[in-house]
Amino acid sequence: MTAVPGQVANMIDLICDRCGNVLSCRADHLRDLEVVWPLLTDQGWAGSPFATGQHTCPGCVVGQLRESRSAAAAAWPVRKHIPRSVELRHDPHAAIVEVRGDIDRLLVSTMQAALGRAAALHRNIALDMSAVQLVDPIGLGVLVRGHVRARKRGGHLCLAAPSRFVLTVLHTMRLDDALPVFDDLPSALTWLAAHPPAPRQAPAQRSS
């Protein structure tokens, strides 16, 4: 665990797993203390968007980028224009969100609204990314929040047919273990059918 509560209230200490550098940050604006992605983005750090997991300070990020420059260049796709759109449909085993175009600041509000509607339909969400080339940090944050929301409701957020670039981003941010990834939408729906949402927990009864 490399994002831990600081000694002062409303503070979180980010600890670099490569060099041991410690940075104390205000955390009173975080909606969920398990999700430290906003702090990482603000401070230029990289790593897991969750409190548990590895994190890397800006200096070490530069070193990592130099080490993996050739791999990153190979993963960068040839850009082609795809009109942006987000469509929602229902399946017995999940709410399906079909995304076309890059998941970036131009699509983030539409994505957030679609994921909210999808969560109201089903606790499982299958995100069809077969027509998505890129995802930027803002878009990745939307996916992380969707994952956390689904997990809290006992469900799953699955990614179907992500591009090589998206897979590289997920691996770099250590999200490939947190988000189930599948080659295509039918595979994702088959997996969700075999992993139904966990029963909702009844609210605790107050003792009189």
PDB file of C-alpha atoms in Angstrom:
ATOM      1  CA  MET A   1       0.000   0.000   0.000  1.00  0.00           C
ATOM      2  CA  THR A   2       1.797   3.142  -1.147  1.00  0.00           C
ATOM      3  CA  ALA A   3      -0.843   5.830  -0.604  1.00  0.00           C
ATOM      4  CA  VAL A   4      -1.437   5.992   3.126  1.00  0.00           C
ATOM      5  CA  PRO A   5      -3.137   8.430   5.529  1.00  0.00           C
ATOM      6  CA  GLY A   6      -0.749  11.158   6.615  1.00  0.00           C
ATOM      7  CA  GLN A   7       0.019  12.208  10.171  1.00  0.00           C
ATOM      8  CA  VAL A   8      -2.151  15.310   9.698  1.00  0.00           C
ATOM      9  CA  ALA A   9      -5.910  15.056   9.180  1.00  0.00           C
ATOM     10  CA  ASN A  10      -7.138  15.141   5.547  1.00  0.00           C
ATOM     11  CA  MET A  11      -3.654  14.366   4.224  1.00  0.00           C
ATOM     12  CA  ILE A  12      -2.402  11.370   2.225  1.00  0.00           C
ATOM     13  CA  ASP A  13       1.250  10.386   1.774  1.00  0.00           C
ATOM     14  CA  LEU A  14       2.188   9.188  -1.724  1.00  0.00           C
ATOM     15  CA  ILE A  15       5.246   6.926  -1.591  1.00  0.00           C
ATOM     16  CA  CYS A  16       7.299   6.206  -4.706  1.00  0.00           C
ATOM     17  CA  ASP A  17       7.985   2.484  -5.012  1.00  0.00           C
ATOM     18  CA  ARG A  18      11.123   3.073  -7.074  1.00  0.00           C
ATOM     19  CA  CYS A  19      13.039   5.707  -5.092  1.00  0.00           C
ATOM     20  CA  GLY A  20      11.119   5.978  -1.801  1.00  0.00           C
ATOM     21  CA  ASN A  21      10.236   9.656  -2.254  1.00  0.00           C
ATOM     22  CA  VAL A  22       7.294  10.703  -0.037  1.00  0.00           C
ATOM     23  CA  LEU A  23       4.856  13.481  -0.983  1.00  0.00           C
ATOM     24  CA  SER A  24       2.104  14.651   1.383  1.00  0.00           C
ATOM     25  CA  CYS A  25      -1.091  15.827  -0.367  1.00  0.00           C
ATOM     26  CA  ARG A  26      -4.401  17.229   0.789  1.00  0.00           C
ATOM     27  CA  ALA A  27      -7.139  14.621   0.393  1.00  0.00           C
ATOM     28  CA  ASP A  28     -10.260  16.488   1.491  1.00  0.00           C
ATOM     29  CA  HIS A  29     -11.466  16.734  -2.133  1.00  0.00           C
ATOM     30  CA  LEU A  30     -11.365  12.969  -2.730  1.00  0.00           C
ATOM     31  CA  ARG A  31     -14.753  11.281  -2.993  1.00  0.00           C
ATOM     32  CA  ASP A  32     -13.289   7.880  -2.099  1.00  0.00           C
ATOM     33  CA  LEU A  33     -10.020   7.466  -0.182  1.00  0.00           C
ATOM     34  CA  GLU A  34      -9.427   4.177  -2.017  1.00  0.00           C
ATOM     35  CA  VAL A  35      -9.248   6.062  -5.337  1.00  0.00           C
ATOM     36  CA  VAL A  36      -6.180   8.334  -5.365  1.00  0.00           C
ATOM     37  CA  TRP A  37      -6.167   8.886  -9.140  1.00  0.00           C
ATOM     38  CA  PRO A  38      -6.960  12.640  -8.793  1.00  0.00           C
ATOM     39  CA  LEU A  39      -3.901  13.112  -6.551  1.00  0.00           C
ATOM     40  CA  LEU A  40      -1.647  11.229  -8.964  1.00  0.00           C
ATOM     41  CA  THR A  41      -2.883  13.335 -11.884  1.00  0.00           C
ATOM     42  CA  ASP A  42      -2.450  16.623 -10.001  1.00  0.00           C
ATOM     43  CA  GLN A  43       1.104  15.777  -8.906  1.00  0.00           C
ATOM     44  CA  GLY A  44       2.307  14.120 -12.122  1.00  0.00           C
ATOM     45  CA  TRP A  45       2.670  10.689 -10.534  1.00  0.00           C
ATOM     46  CA  ALA A  46       1.920   7.368 -12.251  1.00  0.00           C
ATOM     47  CA  GLY A  47       0.759   3.969 -11.082  1.00  0.00           C
ATOM     48  CA  SER A  48      -2.342   2.353  -9.663  1.00  0.00           C
ATOM     49  CA  PRO A  49      -5.325   4.708  -9.352  1.00  0.00           C
ATOM     50  CA  PHE A  50      -6.135   2.950  -6.087  1.00  0.00           C
ATOM     51  CA  ALA A  51      -4.489   3.430  -2.684  1.00  0.00           C
ATOM     52  CA  THR A  52      -3.248  -0.150  -2.859  1.00  0.00           C
ATOM     53  CA  GLY A  53      -0.710  -0.753  -5.597  1.00  0.00           C
ATOM     54  CA  GLN A  54       2.532   0.717  -6.867  1.00  0.00           C
ATOM     55  CA  HIS A  55       3.029   4.435  -7.479  1.00  0.00           C
ATOM     56  CA  THR A  56       5.875   6.296  -9.163  1.00  0.00           C
ATOM     57  CA  CYS A  57       7.041   9.900  -8.658  1.00  0.00           C
ATOM     58  CA  PRO A  58       7.562  12.251 -11.652  1.00  0.00           C
ATOM     59  CA  GLY A  59      11.336  11.760 -11.685  1.00  0.00           C
ATOM     60  CA  CYS A  60      11.015   7.998 -11.883  1.00  0.00           C
ATOM     61  CA  VAL A  61       8.203   8.316 -14.433  1.00  0.00           C
ATOM     62  CA  VAL A  62      10.681   9.989 -16.803  1.00  0.00           C
ATOM     63  CA  GLY A  63      13.065   7.083 -16.293  1.00  0.00           C
ATOM     64  CA  GLN A  64      10.327   4.560 -16.997  1.00  0.00           C
ATOM     65  CA  LEU A  65       9.307   6.412 -20.151  1.00  0.00           C
ATOM     66  CA  ARG A  66      12.881   6.338 -21.438  1.00  0.00           C
ATOM     67  CA  GLU A  67      13.129   2.617 -20.720  1.00  0.00           C
ATOM     68  CA  SER A  68       9.859   1.832 -22.499  1.00  0.00           C
ATOM     69  CA  ARG A  69      10.031   4.411 -25.332  1.00  0.00           C
ATOM     70  CA  SER A  70      10.265   1.802 -28.079  1.00  0.00           C
ATOM     71  CA  ALA A  71       7.368  -0.238 -26.668  1.00  0.00           C
ATOM     72  CA  ALA A  72       5.197   2.860 -26.328  1.00  0.00           C
ATOM     73  CA  ALA A  73       5.973   3.928 -29.897  1.00  0.00           C
ATOM     74  CA  ALA A  74       5.027   0.490 -31.197  1.00  0.00           C
ATOM     75  CA  ALA A  75       1.748   0.580 -29.270  1.00  0.00           C
ATOM     76  CA  TRP A  76       0.688   4.018 -30.555  1.00  0.00           C
ATOM     77  CA  PRO A  77      -1.991   3.451 -33.185  1.00  0.00           C
ATOM     78  CA  VAL A  78      -2.310   5.047 -36.591  1.00  0.00           C
ATOM     79  CA  ARG A  79      -5.013   7.634 -36.023  1.00  0.00           C
ATOM     80  CA  LYS A  80      -8.137   7.564 -38.113  1.00  0.00           C
ATOM     81  CA  HIS A  81     -11.239   9.655 -37.640  1.00  0.00           C
ATOM     82  CA  ILE A  82     -14.111   7.880 -35.901  1.00  0.00           C
ATOM     83  CA  PRO A  83     -17.245   9.926 -35.095  1.00  0.00           C
ATOM     84  CA  ARG A  84     -17.797   9.969 -31.351  1.00  0.00           C
ATOM     85  CA  SER A  85     -20.924   8.347 -29.955  1.00  0.00           C
ATOM     86  CA  VAL A  86     -22.079   6.394 -26.906  1.00  0.00           C
ATOM     87  CA  GLU A  87     -25.031   4.004 -27.105  1.00  0.00           C
ATOM     88  CA  LEU A  88     -26.689   2.036 -24.322  1.00  0.00           C
ATOM     89  CA  ARG A  89     -28.594  -1.207 -24.658  1.00  0.00           C
ATOM     90  CA  HIS A  90     -29.726  -3.957 -22.297  1.00  0.00           C
ATOM     91  CA  ASP A  91     -28.730  -7.617 -22.139  1.00  0.00           C
ATOM     92  CA  PRO A  92     -30.022 -10.162 -19.590  1.00  0.00           C
ATOM     93  CA  HIS A  93     -26.540 -10.378 -18.085  1.00  0.00           C
ATOM     94  CA  ALA A  94     -25.387  -6.745 -18.299  1.00  0.00           C
ATOM     95  CA  ALA A  95     -26.011  -3.228 -19.469  1.00  0.00           C
ATOM     96  CA  ILE A  96     -24.000  -2.758 -22.675  1.00  0.00           C
ATOM     97  CA  VAL A  97     -22.325   0.589 -23.353  1.00  0.00           C
ATOM     98  CA  GLU A  98     -21.034   0.852 -26.935  1.00  0.00           C
ATOM     99  CA  VAL A  99     -18.427   3.584 -27.381  1.00  0.00           C
ATOM    100  CA  ARG A 100     -17.173   4.966 -30.694  1.00  0.00           C
ATOM    101  CA  GLY A 101     -14.244   7.370 -30.866  1.00  0.00           C
ATOM    102  CA  ASP A 102     -11.528   8.338 -28.402  1.00  0.00           C
ATOM    103  CA  ILE A 103     -12.455   8.430 -24.712  1.00  0.00           C
ATOM    104  CA  ASP A 104     -11.156  11.892 -23.877  1.00  0.00           C
ATOM    105  CA  ARG A 105     -12.349  15.248 -22.525  1.00  0.00           C
ATOM    106  CA  LEU A 106     -14.697  15.661 -25.506  1.00  0.00           C
ATOM    107  CA  LEU A 107     -16.535  12.442 -24.661  1.00  0.00           C
ATOM    108  CA  VAL A 108     -16.140  12.274 -20.880  1.00  0.00           C
ATOM    109  CA  SER A 109     -19.463  13.895 -19.902  1.00  0.00           C
ATOM    110  CA  THR A 110     -21.376  11.657 -22.323  1.00  0.00           C
ATOM    111  CA  MET A 111     -19.515   8.617 -20.980  1.00  0.00           C
ATOM    112  CA  GLN A 112     -20.282   9.523 -17.367  1.00  0.00           C
ATOM    113  CA  ALA A 113     -23.981   9.927 -18.138  1.00  0.00           C
ATOM    114  CA  ALA A 114     -24.105   6.629 -20.052  1.00  0.00           C
ATOM    115  CA  LEU A 115     -22.359   4.714 -17.265  1.00  0.00           C
ATOM    116  CA  GLY A 116     -24.780   6.233 -14.759  1.00  0.00           C
ATOM    117  CA  ARG A 117     -27.768   5.080 -16.811  1.00  0.00           C
ATOM    118  CA  ALA A 118     -26.154   1.673 -17.298  1.00  0.00           C
ATOM    119  CA  ALA A 119     -25.683   1.264 -13.538  1.00  0.00           C
ATOM    120  CA  ALA A 120     -29.401   1.954 -13.075  1.00  0.00           C
ATOM    121  CA  LEU A 121     -30.234  -0.864 -15.531  1.00  0.00           C
ATOM    122  CA  HIS A 122     -27.867  -3.545 -14.265  1.00  0.00           C
ATOM    123  CA  ARG A 123     -25.069  -4.018 -11.735  1.00  0.00           C
ATOM    124  CA  ASN A 124     -22.939  -5.577 -14.493  1.00  0.00           C
ATOM    125  CA  ILE A 125     -21.695  -3.307 -17.290  1.00  0.00           C
ATOM    126  CA  ALA A 126     -20.027  -4.443 -20.524  1.00  0.00           C
ATOM    127  CA  LEU A 127     -18.142  -1.632 -22.260  1.00  0.00           C
ATOM    128  CA  ASP A 128     -17.791  -2.335 -25.995  1.00  0.00           C
ATOM    129  CA  MET A 129     -14.525  -0.607 -26.991  1.00  0.00           C
ATOM    130  CA  SER A 130     -14.098  -2.173 -30.432  1.00  0.00           C
ATOM    131  CA  ALA A 131     -14.360   1.302 -32.042  1.00  0.00           C
ATOM    132  CA  VAL A 132     -12.128   3.083 -29.486  1.00  0.00           C
ATOM    133  CA  GLN A 133      -8.509   3.871 -30.369  1.00  0.00           C
ATOM    134  CA  LEU A 134      -7.279   5.984 -27.459  1.00  0.00           C
ATOM    135  CA  VAL A 135      -8.128   6.799 -23.853  1.00  0.00           C
ATOM    136  CA  ASP A 136      -6.610   9.804 -22.088  1.00  0.00           C
ATOM    137  CA  PRO A 137      -6.141  10.276 -18.294  1.00  0.00           C
ATOM    138  CA  ILE A 138      -9.554  11.936 -17.948  1.00  0.00           C
ATOM    139  CA  GLY A 139     -11.238   9.074 -19.784  1.00  0.00           C
ATOM    140  CA  LEU A 140      -9.322   6.520 -17.727  1.00  0.00           C
ATOM    141  CA  GLY A 141     -10.598   8.213 -14.589  1.00  0.00           C
ATOM    142  CA  VAL A 142     -14.167   7.698 -15.822  1.00  0.00           C
ATOM    143  CA  LEU A 143     -13.479   3.979 -16.293  1.00  0.00           C
ATOM    144  CA  VAL A 144     -11.974   3.710 -12.810  1.00  0.00           C
ATOM    145  CA  ARG A 145     -14.972   5.419 -11.206  1.00  0.00           C
ATOM    146  CA  GLY A 146     -17.303   3.132 -13.167  1.00  0.00           C
ATOM    147  CA  HIS A 147     -15.357   0.109 -11.904  1.00  0.00           C
ATOM    148  CA  VAL A 148     -15.549   1.308  -8.297  1.00  0.00           C
ATOM    149  CA  ARG A 149     -19.293   1.978  -8.600  1.00  0.00           C
ATOM    150  CA  ALA A 150     -19.952  -1.476 -10.066  1.00  0.00           C
ATOM    151  CA  ARG A 151     -17.814  -3.151  -7.409  1.00  0.00           C
ATOM    152  CA  LYS A 152     -19.674  -1.402  -4.598  1.00  0.00           C
ATOM    153  CA  ARG A 153     -22.952  -2.664  -6.076  1.00  0.00           C
ATOM    154  CA  GLY A 154     -21.646  -6.229  -6.255  1.00  0.00           C
ATOM    155  CA  GLY A 155     -21.186  -6.191 -10.034  1.00  0.00           C
ATOM    156  CA  HIS A 156     -18.444  -5.914 -12.653  1.00  0.00           C
ATOM    157  CA  LEU A 157     -17.326  -3.435 -15.306  1.00  0.00           C
ATOM    158  CA  CYS A 158     -15.853  -5.390 -18.238  1.00  0.00           C
ATOM    159  CA  LEU A 159     -13.952  -4.030 -21.236  1.00  0.00           C
ATOM    160  CA  ALA A 160     -14.636  -5.738 -24.569  1.00  0.00           C
ATOM    161  CA  ALA A 161     -12.203  -5.508 -27.507  1.00  0.00           C
ATOM    162  CA  PRO A 162      -9.940  -2.679 -26.237  1.00  0.00           C
ATOM    163  CA  SER A 163      -7.248  -1.487 -28.653  1.00  0.00           C
ATOM    164  CA  ARG A 164      -3.565  -2.298 -28.221  1.00  0.00           C
ATOM    165  CA  PHE A 165      -2.980   1.244 -27.027  1.00  0.00           C
ATOM    166  CA  VAL A 166      -5.724   0.955 -24.375  1.00  0.00           C
ATOM    167  CA  LEU A 167      -4.274  -2.380 -23.229  1.00  0.00           C
ATOM    168  CA  THR A 168      -0.856  -0.738 -22.905  1.00  0.00           C
ATOM    169  CA  VAL A 169      -2.322   2.094 -20.820  1.00  0.00           C
ATOM    170  CA  LEU A 170      -4.138  -0.388 -18.570  1.00  0.00           C
ATOM    171  CA  HIS A 171      -0.931  -2.367 -18.084  1.00  0.00           C
ATOM    172  CA  THR A 172       1.137   0.754 -17.398  1.00  0.00           C
ATOM    173  CA  MET A 173      -1.368   1.977 -14.802  1.00  0.00           C
ATOM    174  CA  ARG A 174      -1.644  -1.550 -13.341  1.00  0.00           C
ATOM    175  CA  LEU A 175      -5.362  -1.714 -14.074  1.00  0.00           C
ATOM    176  CA  ASP A 176      -5.258  -4.875 -16.192  1.00  0.00           C
ATOM    177  CA  ASP A 177      -5.891  -6.996 -13.086  1.00  0.00           C
ATOM    178  CA  ALA A 178      -8.680  -4.765 -11.746  1.00  0.00           C
ATOM    179  CA  LEU A 179     -10.733  -4.483 -14.945  1.00  0.00           C
ATOM    180  CA  PRO A 180     -11.770  -7.735 -16.680  1.00  0.00           C
ATOM    181  CA  VAL A 181     -10.713  -7.511 -20.353  1.00  0.00           C
ATOM    182  CA  PHE A 182     -12.060  -9.656 -23.210  1.00  0.00           C
ATOM    183  CA  ASP A 183     -11.316 -10.043 -26.913  1.00  0.00           C
ATOM    184  CA  ASP A 184     -14.905  -9.273 -27.925  1.00  0.00           C
ATOM    185  CA  LEU A 185     -18.354  -8.455 -26.544  1.00  0.00           C
ATOM    186  CA  PRO A 186     -19.776 -12.020 -26.711  1.00  0.00           C
ATOM    187  CA  SER A 187     -16.845 -13.259 -24.598  1.00  0.00           C
ATOM    188  CA  ALA A 188     -17.491 -10.543 -22.015  1.00  0.00           C
ATOM    189  CA  LEU A 189     -21.205 -11.375 -21.834  1.00  0.00           C
ATOM    190  CA  THR A 190     -20.448 -15.094 -21.498  1.00  0.00           C
ATOM    191  CA  TRP A 191     -18.118 -14.369 -18.574  1.00  0.00           C
ATOM    192  CA  LEU A 192     -20.679 -12.085 -16.921  1.00  0.00           C
ATOM    193  CA  ALA A 193     -23.340 -14.776 -17.282  1.00  0.00           C
ATOM    194  CA  ALA A 194     -21.071 -17.105 -15.298  1.00  0.00           C
ATOM    195  CA  HIS A 195     -20.319 -14.416 -12.680  1.00  0.00           C
ATOM    196  CA  PRO A 196     -23.690 -12.963 -11.625  1.00  0.00           C
ATOM    197  CA  PRO A 197     -23.709  -9.929  -9.326  1.00  0.00           C
ATOM    198  CA  ALA A 198     -23.286 -10.653  -5.640  1.00  0.00           C
ATOM    199  CA  PRO A 199     -26.465 -10.286  -3.543  1.00  0.00           C
ATOM    200  CA  ARG A 200     -26.999  -6.803  -2.189  1.00  0.00           C
ATOM    201  CA  GLN A 201     -26.232  -6.484   1.494  1.00  0.00           C
ATOM    202  CA  ALA A 202     -29.196  -5.526   3.649  1.00  0.00           C
ATOM    203  CA  PRO A 203     -28.687  -2.284   5.607  1.00  0.00           C
ATOM    204  CA  ALA A 204     -27.607  -2.838   9.197  1.00  0.00           C
ATOM    205  CA  GLN A 205     -30.428  -2.722  11.739  1.00  0.00           C
ATOM    206  CA  ARG A 206     -30.064  -0.110  14.427  1.00  0.00           C
ATOM    207  CA  SER A 207     -30.440  -1.451  17.935  1.00  0.00           C
ATOM    208  CA  SER A 208     -33.135   0.257  19.940  1.00  0.00           C
TER     209      SER A 208
END
